[in-house]
Amino acid sequence: MADPVRTAAVRAVIVVSVTLTLGMTAFLFTLTDSWLAFPAVLASVAGTVAATWAVLDVWVTRQVWNQRNGVVSVPSSTARQLRRERRRERKAARSAERAAARIRRRGAGSLSGA
């Protein structure tokens, strides 16, 4: 996982855990008929909005990272195999071109030297 994505994920985990703690305290305050139940429920709702935003931030950060830097390919990746084949073809074409240039420089193929 890339550093910006990891940072967003850690931030999201912290926000979600705080939101769950707020929700639990709101529930317990409600059970005890405390006057703090209403503010705790409001804080819990605000935390839910923040947690949703944080999780969406992880998703967006991951998409942006993949778009800018490309997907890290795994060994069985089709993209890696295609790049390997293209590289092999370019290398073969270059070596064939060098061989043809070498033949032209030597003058082989011209019959006038006989």
GROMACS .gro file of C-alpha atoms in nm, residues 3-108:
model
  106
    3ASP     CA    1   0.218   0.597   0.177
    4PRO     CA    2  -0.069   0.842   0.107
    5VAL     CA    3  -0.317   0.555   0.098
    6ARG     CA    4  -0.177   0.409   0.419
    7THR     CA    5  -0.201   0.749   0.589
    8ALA     CA    6  -0.563   0.789   0.481
    9ALA     CA    7  -0.641   0.435   0.599
   10VAL     CA    8  -0.487   0.493   0.942
   11ARG     CA    9  -0.680   0.819   0.973
   12ALA     CA   10  -1.003   0.639   0.875
   13VAL     CA   11  -0.946   0.363   1.131
   14ILE     CA   12  -0.892   0.620   1.405
   15VAL     CA   13  -1.204   0.817   1.308
   16VAL     CA   14  -1.416   0.501   1.288
   17SER     CA   15  -1.293   0.379   1.626
   18VAL     CA   16  -1.368   0.716   1.788
   19THR     CA   17  -1.713   0.709   1.627
   20LEU     CA   18  -1.782   0.362   1.763
   21THR     CA   19  -1.674   0.479   2.108
   22LEU     CA   20  -1.905   0.779   2.078
   23GLY     CA   21  -2.190   0.553   1.975
   24MET     CA   22  -2.133   0.323   2.271
   25THR     CA   23  -2.120   0.612   2.516
   26ALA     CA   24  -2.438   0.758   2.366
   27PHE     CA   25  -2.608   0.422   2.409
   28LEU     CA   26  -2.493   0.390   2.770
   29PHE     CA   27  -2.596   0.749   2.848
   30THR     CA   28  -2.937   0.675   2.699
   31LEU     CA   29  -2.975   0.364   2.915
   32THR     CA   30  -2.894   0.562   3.229
   33ASP     CA   31  -3.128   0.849   3.134
   34SER     CA   32  -2.842   1.095   3.161
   35TRP     CA   33  -2.872   1.449   3.031
   36LEU     CA   34  -2.554   1.381   2.830
   37ALA     CA   35  -2.741   1.135   2.606
   38PHE     CA   36  -2.861   1.396   2.357
   39PRO     CA   37  -2.519   1.565   2.305
   40ALA     CA   38  -2.359   1.220   2.281
   41VAL     CA   39  -2.608   1.115   2.012
   42LEU     CA   40  -2.539   1.437   1.820
   43ALA     CA   41  -2.164   1.374   1.847
   44SER     CA   42  -2.220   1.017   1.733
   45VAL     CA   43  -2.411   1.134   1.425
   46ALA     CA   44  -2.137   1.385   1.345
   47GLY     CA   45  -1.878   1.109   1.395
   48THR     CA   46  -2.069   0.885   1.154
   49VAL     CA   47  -2.054   1.157   0.889
   50ALA     CA   48  -1.682   1.205   0.955
   51ALA     CA   49  -1.618   0.830   0.943
   52THR     CA   50  -1.800   0.801   0.611
   53TRP     CA   51  -1.593   1.090   0.478
   54ALA     CA   52  -1.270   0.927   0.601
   55VAL     CA   53  -1.352   0.594   0.436
   56LEU     CA   54  -1.437   0.772   0.111
   57ASP     CA   55  -1.107   0.957   0.141
   58VAL     CA   56  -0.923   0.622   0.151
   59TRP     CA   57  -1.106   0.509  -0.162
   60VAL     CA   58  -1.042   0.834  -0.352
   61THR     CA   59  -0.677   0.847  -0.245
   62ARG     CA   60  -0.631   0.489  -0.365
   63GLN     CA   61  -0.792   0.567  -0.701
   64VAL     CA   62  -0.579   0.879  -0.748
   65TRP     CA   63  -0.262   0.688  -0.655
   66ASN     CA   64  -0.342   0.412  -0.904
   67GLN     CA   65  -0.419   0.663  -1.176
   68ARG     CA   66  -0.100   0.865  -1.125
   69ASN     CA   67   0.147   0.587  -1.054
   70GLY     CA   68  -0.009   0.284  -1.215
   71VAL     CA   69  -0.114  -0.034  -1.049
   72VAL     CA   70   0.168  -0.226  -0.892
   73SER     CA   71   0.174  -0.541  -1.097
   74VAL     CA   72   0.198  -0.885  -0.949
   75PRO     CA   73   0.407  -1.157  -1.112
   76SER     CA   74   0.106  -1.311  -1.285
   77SER     CA   75  -0.005  -0.975  -1.421
   78THR     CA   76  -0.102  -0.966  -1.787
   79ALA     CA   77   0.038  -0.615  -1.818
   80ARG     CA   78   0.381  -0.730  -1.705
   81GLN     CA   79   0.378  -1.017  -1.952
   82LEU     CA   80   0.280  -0.782  -2.238
   83ARG     CA   81   0.559  -0.539  -2.146
   84ARG     CA   82   0.805  -0.828  -2.143
   85GLU     CA   83   0.694  -0.940  -2.488
   86ARG     CA   84   0.715  -0.586  -2.629
   87ARG     CA   85   1.061  -0.542  -2.479
   88ARG     CA   86   1.171  -0.873  -2.634
   89GLU     CA   87   1.035  -0.767  -2.975
   90ARG     CA   88   1.212  -0.428  -2.958
   91LYS     CA   89   1.537  -0.597  -2.858
   92ALA     CA   90   1.510  -0.843  -3.150
   93ALA     CA   91   1.434  -0.558  -3.392
   94ARG     CA   92   1.735  -0.359  -3.269
   95SER     CA   93   1.969  -0.655  -3.299
   96ALA     CA   94   1.839  -0.729  -3.651
   97GLU     CA   95   1.891  -0.364  -3.744
   98ARG     CA   96   2.248  -0.371  -3.607
   99ALA     CA   97   2.321  -0.690  -3.799
  100ALA     CA   98   2.189  -0.535  -4.122
  101ALA     CA   99   2.401  -0.223  -4.065
  102ARG     CA  100   2.708  -0.437  -4.001
  103ILE     CA  101   2.652  -0.626  -4.327
  104ARG     CA  102   2.611  -0.299  -4.517
  105ARG     CA  103   2.935  -0.158  -4.369
  106ARG     CA  104   3.136  -0.464  -4.468
  107GLY     CA  105   3.011  -0.441  -4.822
  108ALA     CA  106   2.896  -0.797  -4.826
   0.00000   0.00000   0.00000
